[in-house]
mmCIF file of C-alpha atoms in Angstrom:
data_model
loop_
_atom_site.group_PDB
_atom_site.id
_atom_site.type_symbol
_atom_site.label_atom_id
_atom_site.label_comp_id
_atom_site.label_asym_id
_atom_site.label_seq_id
_atom_site.Cartn_x
_atom_site.Cartn_y
_atom_site.Cartn_z
ATOM 1 C CA UNK J 1 -150.671 4.444 26.136
ATOM 2 C CA UNK J 2 -147.920 3.071 28.341
ATOM 3 C CA UNK J 3 -148.049 -0.638 29.123
ATOM 4 C CA UNK J 4 -146.129 -3.027 31.310
ATOM 5 C CA UNK J 5 -144.848 -6.306 29.875
ATOM 6 C CA UNK J 6 -145.248 -7.716 33.377
ATOM 7 C CA UNK J 7 -148.997 -7.073 33.288
ATOM 8 C CA UNK J 8 -149.301 -8.495 29.782
ATOM 9 C CA UNK J 9 -147.451 -11.651 30.775
ATOM 10 C CA UNK J 10 -149.528 -12.149 33.918
ATOM 11 C CA UNK J 11 -152.730 -11.797 31.880
ATOM 12 C CA UNK J 12 -151.403 -14.314 29.348
ATOM 13 C CA UNK J 13 -150.330 -16.618 32.199
ATOM 14 C CA UNK J 14 -153.875 -16.617 33.592
ATOM 15 C CA UNK J 15 -155.422 -17.106 30.152
ATOM 16 C CA UNK J 16 -153.107 -19.996 29.287
ATOM 17 C CA UNK J 17 -153.780 -21.634 32.672
ATOM 18 C CA UNK J 18 -157.544 -21.313 32.143
ATOM 19 C CA UNK J 19 -157.246 -22.822 28.649
ATOM 20 C CA UNK J 20 -155.048 -25.601 29.983
ATOM 21 C CA UNK J 21 -157.452 -26.460 32.788
ATOM 22 C CA UNK J 22 -160.465 -26.365 30.475
ATOM 23 C CA UNK J 23 -158.840 -28.640 27.908
ATOM 24 C CA UNK J 24 -157.693 -31.041 30.614
ATOM 25 C CA UNK J 25 -161.203 -31.125 32.046
ATOM 26 C CA UNK J 26 -162.674 -31.761 28.585
ATOM 27 C CA UNK J 27 -160.272 -34.618 27.922
ATOM 28 C CA UNK J 28 -161.005 -36.206 31.284
ATOM 29 C CA UNK J 29 -164.759 -35.927 30.667
ATOM 30 C CA UNK J 30 -164.331 -37.655 27.289
ATOM 31 C CA UNK J 31 -162.298 -40.386 29.014
ATOM 32 C CA UNK J 32 -165.104 -40.922 31.541
ATOM 33 C CA UNK J 33 -167.641 -41.309 28.717
ATOM 34 C CA UNK J 34 -165.394 -43.737 26.844
ATOM 35 C CA UNK J 35 -164.651 -45.828 29.952
ATOM 36 C CA UNK J 36 -168.330 -45.997 30.936
ATOM 37 C CA UNK J 37 -169.430 -46.819 27.383
ATOM 38 C CA UNK J 38 -167.092 -49.817 27.152
ATOM 39 C CA UNK J 39 -167.306 -50.901 30.792
ATOM 40 C CA UNK J 40 -163.625 -50.312 31.511
ATOM 41 C CA UNK J 41 -163.978 -48.742 34.957
ATOM 42 C CA UNK J 42 -161.733 -51.385 36.547
ATOM 43 C CA UNK J 43 -159.058 -51.196 33.873
ATOM 44 C CA UNK J 44 -158.611 -47.530 32.908
ATOM 45 C CA UNK J 45 -158.189 -44.271 34.801
ATOM 46 C CA UNK J 46 -159.920 -41.218 33.357
ATOM 47 C CA UNK J 47 -157.365 -38.753 34.776
ATOM 48 C CA UNK J 48 -155.017 -36.945 32.342
ATOM 49 C CA UNK J 49 -151.422 -36.072 33.279
ATOM 50 C CA UNK J 50 -150.451 -32.434 32.760
ATOM 51 C CA UNK J 51 -147.726 -33.443 30.299
ATOM 52 C CA UNK J 52 -150.337 -35.082 28.082
ATOM 53 C CA UNK J 53 -152.407 -31.906 27.654
ATOM 54 C CA UNK J 54 -151.847 -30.536 24.168
ATOM 55 C CA UNK J 55 -151.585 -26.813 25.011
ATOM 56 C CA UNK J 56 -148.669 -25.132 26.732
ATOM 57 C CA UNK J 57 -148.711 -23.075 29.870
ATOM 58 C CA UNK J 58 -147.058 -19.673 29.964
ATOM 59 C CA UNK J 59 -143.316 -19.762 30.535
ATOM 60 C CA UNK J 60 -141.737 -16.400 31.314
ATOM 61 C CA UNK J 61 -138.236 -17.153 30.011
ATOM 62 C CA UNK J 62 -139.472 -18.828 26.846
ATOM 63 C CA UNK J 63 -142.065 -16.137 26.171
ATOM 64 C CA UNK J 64 -139.693 -13.212 26.784
ATOM 65 C CA UNK J 65 -137.169 -14.775 24.404
ATOM 66 C CA UNK J 66 -139.992 -15.173 21.879
ATOM 67 C CA UNK J 67 -140.714 -11.453 22.293
ATOM 68 C CA UNK J 68 -137.043 -10.682 21.606
ATOM 69 C CA UNK J 69 -137.139 -12.904 18.518
ATOM 70 C CA UNK J 70 -140.321 -11.205 17.291
ATOM 71 C CA UNK J 71 -138.667 -7.809 17.805
ATOM 72 C CA UNK J 72 -135.738 -8.904 15.623
ATOM 73 C CA UNK J 73 -138.262 -10.044 13.014
ATOM 74 C CA UNK J 74 -139.781 -6.560 13.060
ATOM 75 C CA UNK J 75 -136.301 -5.012 12.793
ATOM 76 C CA UNK J 76 -135.789 -6.914 9.537
ATOM 77 C CA UNK J 77 -139.322 -6.437 8.231
ATOM 78 C CA UNK J 78 -140.328 -10.082 8.486
ATOM 79 C CA UNK J 79 -143.164 -8.832 10.685
ATOM 80 C CA UNK J 80 -144.847 -5.452 11.020
ATOM 81 C CA UNK J 81 -146.616 -3.727 13.893
ATOM 82 C CA UNK J 82 -149.145 -2.491 11.326
ATOM 83 C CA UNK J 83 -150.305 -5.872 9.984
ATOM 84 C CA UNK J 84 -150.809 -9.343 11.389
ATOM 85 C CA UNK J 85 -148.852 -12.422 10.352
ATOM 86 C CA UNK J 86 -145.847 -12.880 8.113
ATOM 87 C CA UNK J 87 -145.212 -9.740 6.049
ATOM 88 C CA UNK J 88 -142.036 -10.423 4.088
ATOM 89 C CA UNK J 89 -140.375 -13.716 3.150
ATOM 90 C CA UNK J 90 -139.073 -12.909 -0.321
ATOM 91 C CA UNK J 91 -139.917 -10.845 -3.380
ATOM 92 C CA UNK J 92 -139.826 -7.056 -3.534
ATOM 93 C CA UNK J 93 -139.344 -5.448 -0.141
ATOM 94 C CA UNK J 94 -141.819 -2.611 0.365
ATOM 95 C CA UNK J 95 -140.777 -0.240 3.170
ATOM 96 C CA UNK J 96 -144.109 1.614 2.885
ATOM 97 C CA UNK J 97 -145.862 -1.275 4.691
ATOM 98 C CA UNK J 98 -144.164 -0.296 7.935
ATOM 99 C CA UNK J 99 -145.300 2.811 9.801
ATOM 100 C CA UNK J 100 -145.243 2.362 13.584
ATOM 101 C CA UNK J 101 -141.781 0.782 13.594
ATOM 102 C CA UNK J 102 -139.421 1.036 10.657
ATOM 103 C CA UNK J 103 -137.282 -2.023 9.822
ATOM 104 C CA UNK J 104 -133.574 -1.718 9.234
ATOM 105 C CA UNK J 105 -133.017 -0.264 5.789
ATOM 106 C CA UNK J 106 -129.906 -2.182 4.741
ATOM 107 C CA UNK J 107 -130.607 -5.615 6.315
ATOM 108 C CA UNK J 108 -127.626 -5.503 8.675
ATOM 109 C CA UNK J 109 -127.885 -5.329 12.470
ATOM 110 C CA UNK J 110 -124.594 -4.882 14.297
ATOM 111 C CA UNK J 111 -123.943 -6.796 17.535
ATOM 112 C CA UNK J 112 -121.120 -5.455 19.702
ATOM 113 C CA UNK J 113 -120.192 -6.148 23.319
ATOM 114 C CA UNK J 114 -120.309 -2.437 24.144
ATOM 115 C CA UNK J 115 -122.190 0.574 22.834
ATOM 116 C CA UNK J 116 -119.829 2.193 20.346
ATOM 117 C CA UNK J 117 -122.395 4.129 18.309
ATOM 118 C CA UNK J 118 -124.924 6.106 20.347
ATOM 119 C CA UNK J 119 -128.345 6.422 18.690
ATOM 120 C CA UNK J 120 -127.155 4.394 15.704
ATOM 121 C CA UNK J 121 -130.111 2.359 14.461
ATOM 122 C CA UNK J 122 -127.789 -0.337 13.102
ATOM 123 C CA UNK J 123 -126.904 -1.314 16.711
ATOM 124 C CA UNK J 124 -129.266 -4.170 17.574
ATOM 125 C CA UNK J 125 -129.660 -3.161 21.229
ATOM 126 C CA UNK J 126 -130.495 0.449 20.367
ATOM 127 C CA UNK J 127 -132.989 -0.822 17.792
ATOM 128 C CA UNK J 128 -134.481 -3.233 20.349
ATOM 129 C CA UNK J 129 -134.881 -0.471 22.952
ATOM 130 C CA UNK J 130 -136.657 1.617 20.312
ATOM 131 C CA UNK J 131 -139.001 -1.295 19.589
ATOM 132 C CA UNK J 132 -139.941 -1.749 23.266
ATOM 133 C CA UNK J 133 -140.466 2.004 23.627
ATOM 134 C CA UNK J 134 -142.810 2.150 20.619
ATOM 135 C CA UNK J 135 -144.809 -0.964 21.510
ATOM 136 C CA UNK J 136 -145.177 -0.422 25.263
ATOM 137 C CA UNK J 137 -144.580 3.302 25.722
ATOM 138 C CA UNK J 138 -141.708 5.550 26.767
ATOM 139 C CA UNK J 139 -143.047 6.011 30.283
ATOM 140 C CA UNK J 140 -142.598 2.334 31.147
ATOM 141 C CA UNK J 141 -139.459 1.734 29.066
ATOM 142 C CA UNK J 142 -136.991 1.250 31.902
ATOM 143 C CA UNK J 143 -139.336 -0.961 33.910
ATOM 144 C CA UNK J 144 -139.998 -3.102 30.845
ATOM 145 C CA UNK J 145 -136.294 -3.412 30.024
ATOM 146 C CA UNK J 146 -135.645 -4.492 33.615
ATOM 147 C CA UNK J 147 -138.412 -7.099 33.360
ATOM 148 C CA UNK J 148 -136.914 -8.482 30.145
ATOM 149 C CA UNK J 149 -133.362 -8.471 31.466
ATOM 150 C CA UNK J 150 -134.401 -10.199 34.685
ATOM 151 C CA UNK J 151 -134.798 -13.565 32.917
ATOM 152 C CA UNK J 152 -131.507 -13.245 31.014
ATOM 153 C CA UNK J 153 -128.210 -14.645 32.365
ATOM 154 C CA UNK J 154 -125.591 -12.509 34.024
ATOM 155 C CA UNK J 155 -125.688 -9.418 36.202
ATOM 156 C CA UNK J 156 -125.638 -5.682 35.703
ATOM 157 C CA UNK J 157 -127.975 -3.080 34.262
ATOM 158 C CA UNK J 158 -130.745 -4.101 31.898
ATOM 159 C CA UNK J 159 -129.220 -2.785 28.658
ATOM 160 C CA UNK J 160 -125.893 -4.460 29.420
ATOM 161 C CA UNK J 161 -127.601 -7.806 30.075
ATOM 162 C CA UNK J 162 -129.662 -7.524 26.898
ATOM 163 C CA UNK J 163 -126.516 -6.688 24.932
ATOM 164 C CA UNK J 164 -124.717 -9.684 26.414
ATOM 165 C CA UNK J 165 -127.648 -11.915 25.433
ATOM 166 C CA UNK J 166 -127.462 -10.756 21.826
ATOM 167 C CA UNK J 167 -123.682 -11.255 21.776
ATOM 168 C CA UNK J 168 -123.566 -14.711 23.333
ATOM 169 C CA UNK J 169 -126.978 -16.431 23.417
ATOM 170 C CA UNK J 170 -129.518 -15.076 20.944
ATOM 171 C CA UNK J 171 -128.190 -16.871 17.891
ATOM 172 C CA UNK J 172 -127.931 -20.200 19.683
ATOM 173 C CA UNK J 173 -131.584 -19.846 20.694
ATOM 174 C CA UNK J 174 -132.502 -18.901 17.130
ATOM 175 C CA UNK J 175 -130.695 -21.948 15.723
ATOM 176 C CA UNK J 176 -132.514 -24.163 18.222
ATOM 177 C CA UNK J 177 -135.909 -22.691 17.339
ATOM 178 C CA UNK J 178 -135.325 -23.223 13.624
ATOM 179 C CA UNK J 179 -133.646 -26.624 14.066
ATOM 180 C CA UNK J 180 -130.299 -25.429 12.677
ATOM 181 C CA UNK J 181 -131.940 -23.960 9.571
ATOM 182 C CA UNK J 182 -131.884 -20.267 10.601
ATOM 183 C CA UNK J 183 -133.667 -17.468 8.773
ATOM 184 C CA UNK J 184 -131.416 -14.841 10.366
ATOM 185 C CA UNK J 185 -127.737 -15.455 9.665
ATOM 186 C CA UNK J 186 -124.957 -14.225 11.920
ATOM 187 C CA UNK J 187 -121.680 -12.913 10.577
ATOM 188 C CA UNK J 188 -119.042 -13.779 13.138
ATOM 189 C CA UNK J 189 -115.345 -12.854 13.268
ATOM 190 C CA UNK J 190 -114.478 -15.309 16.047
ATOM 191 C CA UNK J 191 -114.038 -15.868 19.778
ATOM 192 C CA UNK J 192 -112.846 -12.327 20.549
ATOM 193 C CA UNK J 193 -116.179 -10.903 19.329
ATOM 194 C CA UNK J 194 -114.418 -8.530 16.969
ATOM 195 C CA UNK J 195 -117.661 -8.213 15.062
ATOM 196 C CA UNK J 196 -121.020 -9.936 14.910
ATOM 197 C CA UNK J 197 -123.912 -8.889 12.732
ATOM 198 C CA UNK J 198 -127.248 -10.348 11.730
ATOM 199 C CA UNK J 199 -128.897 -10.341 8.332
ATOM 200 C CA UNK J 200 -132.272 -11.691 7.191
ATOM 201 C CA UNK J 201 -131.810 -14.423 4.574
ATOM 202 C CA UNK J 202 -134.874 -13.404 2.561
ATOM 203 C CA UNK J 203 -133.532 -9.856 2.105
ATOM 204 C CA UNK J 204 -130.009 -10.840 1.097
ATOM 205 C CA UNK J 205 -128.563 -9.547 -2.170
ATOM 206 C CA UNK J 206 -125.140 -9.812 -3.804
ATOM 207 C CA UNK J 207 -124.055 -6.375 -2.541
ATOM 208 C CA UNK J 208 -124.624 -7.087 1.156
ATOM 209 C CA UNK J 209 -121.097 -8.348 1.919
ATOM 210 C CA UNK J 210 -119.523 -5.261 0.393
ATOM 211 C CA UNK J 211 -121.938 -3.059 2.296
ATOM 212 C CA UNK J 212 -121.115 -4.884 5.547
ATOM 213 C CA UNK J 213 -117.423 -4.346 4.970
ATOM 214 C CA UNK J 214 -117.450 -0.694 3.917
ATOM 215 C CA UNK J 215 -120.172 0.701 6.154
ATOM 216 C CA UNK J 216 -119.851 -1.482 9.242
ATOM 217 C CA UNK J 217 -116.488 -3.202 9.590
ATOM 218 C CA UNK J 218 -114.608 -0.036 8.669
ATOM 219 C CA UNK J 219 -116.711 2.051 11.038
ATOM 220 C CA UNK J 220 -116.199 -0.443 13.855
ATOM 221 C CA UNK J 221 -112.443 -0.472 13.239
ATOM 222 C CA UNK J 222 -112.348 3.299 13.678
ATOM 223 C CA UNK J 223 -114.447 3.007 16.844
ATOM 224 C CA UNK J 224 -112.057 0.428 18.333
ATOM 225 C CA UNK J 225 -109.041 2.622 17.598
ATOM 226 C CA UNK J 226 -110.766 5.633 19.141
ATOM 227 C CA UNK J 227 -111.660 3.646 22.258
ATOM 228 C CA UNK J 228 -108.059 2.420 22.610
ATOM 229 C CA UNK J 229 -106.746 5.987 22.336
ATOM 230 C CA UNK J 230 -109.255 7.165 24.947
ATOM 231 C CA UNK J 231 -108.388 4.417 27.421
ATOM 232 C CA UNK J 232 -104.647 4.940 26.922
ATOM 233 C CA UNK J 233 -104.989 8.658 27.685
ATOM 234 C CA UNK J 234 -107.164 7.872 30.716
ATOM 235 C CA UNK J 235 -104.615 5.344 31.916
ATOM 236 C CA UNK J 236 -101.854 7.942 31.729
ATOM 237 C CA UNK J 237 -103.964 10.564 33.496
ATOM 238 C CA UNK J 238 -105.120 8.453 36.439
ATOM 239 C CA UNK J 239 -103.201 7.870 39.660
ATOM 240 C CA UNK J 240 -105.601 5.140 40.787
ATOM 241 C CA UNK J 241 -104.043 1.699 40.397
ATOM 242 C CA UNK J 242 -107.424 -0.020 40.087
ATOM 243 C CA UNK J 243 -108.574 2.301 37.315
ATOM 244 C CA UNK J 244 -105.261 1.909 35.516
ATOM 245 C CA UNK J 245 -105.606 -1.884 35.599
ATOM 246 C CA UNK J 246 -109.181 -1.718 34.252
ATOM 247 C CA UNK J 247 -108.113 0.551 31.402
ATOM 248 C CA UNK J 248 -105.228 -1.757 30.527
ATOM 249 C CA UNK J 249 -107.500 -4.805 30.567
ATOM 250 C CA UNK J 250 -109.936 -3.123 28.185
ATOM 251 C CA UNK J 251 -107.122 -1.991 25.895
ATOM 252 C CA UNK J 252 -105.818 -5.558 25.623
ATOM 253 C CA UNK J 253 -109.309 -6.876 24.906
ATOM 254 C CA UNK J 254 -110.047 -4.318 22.189
ATOM 255 C CA UNK J 255 -106.666 -4.880 20.539
ATOM 256 C CA UNK J 256 -107.534 -8.575 20.252
ATOM 257 C CA UNK J 257 -110.905 -7.631 18.780
ATOM 258 C CA UNK J 258 -109.237 -5.249 16.346
ATOM 259 C CA UNK J 259 -106.806 -7.937 15.182
ATOM 260 C CA UNK J 260 -109.677 -10.389 14.687
ATOM 261 C CA UNK J 261 -111.697 -7.712 12.899
ATOM 262 C CA UNK J 262 -108.873 -7.119 10.411
ATOM 263 C CA UNK J 263 -108.619 -10.841 9.690
ATOM 264 C CA UNK J 264 -112.384 -10.983 9.167
ATOM 265 C CA UNK J 265 -112.181 -7.941 6.900
ATOM 266 C CA UNK J 266 -109.675 -9.711 4.635
ATOM 267 C CA UNK J 267 -111.974 -12.707 4.213
ATOM 268 C CA UNK J 268 -115.021 -10.534 3.774
ATOM 269 C CA UNK J 269 -113.268 -8.378 1.195
ATOM 270 C CA UNK J 270 -112.366 -11.391 -0.912
ATOM 271 C CA UNK J 271 -115.918 -12.740 -0.874
ATOM 272 C CA UNK J 272 -117.533 -9.331 -1.406
ATOM 273 C CA UNK J 273 -115.779 -9.012 -4.777
ATOM 274 C CA UNK J 274 -117.384 -12.274 -5.927
ATOM 275 C CA UNK J 275 -120.917 -10.821 -5.717
ATOM 276 C CA UNK J 276 -122.213 -14.183 -4.465
ATOM 277 C CA UNK J 277 -125.830 -14.939 -5.332
ATOM 278 C CA UNK J 278 -128.056 -17.206 -3.268
ATOM 279 C CA UNK J 279 -130.972 -19.313 -4.437
ATOM 280 C CA UNK J 280 -133.560 -19.845 -1.705
ATOM 281 C CA UNK J 281 -134.837 -22.918 -3.537
ATOM 282 C CA UNK J 282 -131.504 -24.626 -2.735
ATOM 283 C CA UNK J 283 -132.258 -24.484 1.006
ATOM 284 C CA UNK J 284 -130.356 -23.145 4.002
ATOM 285 C CA UNK J 285 -127.544 -25.721 4.073
ATOM 286 C CA UNK J 286 -126.403 -25.163 0.480
ATOM 287 C CA UNK J 287 -126.690 -21.383 0.673
ATOM 288 C CA UNK J 288 -124.948 -21.172 4.062
ATOM 289 C CA UNK J 289 -121.969 -22.966 2.544
ATOM 290 C CA UNK J 290 -122.113 -20.962 -0.683
ATOM 291 C CA UNK J 291 -121.810 -17.662 1.180
ATOM 292 C CA UNK J 292 -118.508 -18.789 2.745
ATOM 293 C CA UNK J 293 -116.781 -20.248 -0.308
ATOM 294 C CA UNK J 294 -114.928 -18.758 -3.269
ATOM 295 C CA UNK J 295 -117.153 -19.647 -6.234
ATOM 296 C CA UNK J 296 -114.094 -19.826 -8.522
ATOM 297 C CA UNK J 297 -111.928 -22.369 -6.686
ATOM 298 C CA UNK J 298 -114.053 -23.588 -3.735
ATOM 299 C CA UNK J 299 -111.714 -22.128 -1.093
ATOM 300 C CA UNK J 300 -113.512 -21.762 2.258
ATOM 301 C CA UNK J 301 -113.715 -18.420 4.096
ATOM 302 C CA UNK J 302 -115.618 -18.869 7.375
ATOM 303 C CA UNK J 303 -117.560 -15.663 8.049
ATOM 304 C CA UNK J 304 -120.770 -17.070 9.567
ATOM 305 C CA UNK J 305 -121.383 -18.595 12.983
ATOM 306 C CA UNK J 306 -120.932 -22.368 12.854
ATOM 307 C CA UNK J 307 -123.886 -24.631 13.470
ATOM 308 C CA UNK J 308 -125.501 -25.287 10.122
ATOM 309 C CA UNK J 309 -124.435 -28.698 8.888
ATOM 310 C CA UNK J 310 -122.211 -28.570 5.828
ATOM 311 C CA UNK J 311 -123.435 -30.220 2.612
#
């Protein structure tokens, strides 16, 4: 059955307002009883400020971003549409517990600033669109994507805005939510956005870096080269000066991304050979550093987004 996120939010907004008002009323009634009991009518006011009420009101931006975060959790198998609560936070990962929405098989979600792989379930935006379609229905998919994108920064079509959010803002929000002790870690080649990818800490194993390099970085490198060739041929074919300038601008951008991607690949290749193991008992800070350091000589290879304090 098709559903609108807008309707769900408005229902939640009303429910949260009703709960808020009821709790505020209860607290004020208790204050009246206390004041009367101790004869403090001339000294205390029974009224309660909104900021002192211990439940939150609905907030569209915050709640939509929470929905996006929950979707990412489902993509990694931390949560499941088939069961309530936390499903996986370590141990043996059992894919059979997920039926309505299948999590990513290899624990890598690719984040790119454009759609290079149509229908590829490793692309986080494609996976997110699939999630919204399954949860709320295909019939309302576009309306729901528009509603989500409306609270995100920037302009353009909904998928482009959602993609931009994943590229530039999602991880910062995730770090803030988890107080710089993230459970999803972001591989990051640098400012040119050559490559970004998320993995779920609790599903990490020593082969993940090699898998990221062979199956993702290599594939993305080929995609960049193909896009450059396409834009160069289009630039030659067009007689429109504006189009020619746009093609040239994109070519320059992708060449920078390709250069950054190759530099990232060299670092990743070195670390992948080390088969680095993590110990969750050591905590996020120690493991975050361990995954970016040669275990033999301590040399640092920055491959993750900065933000976690070094030990």
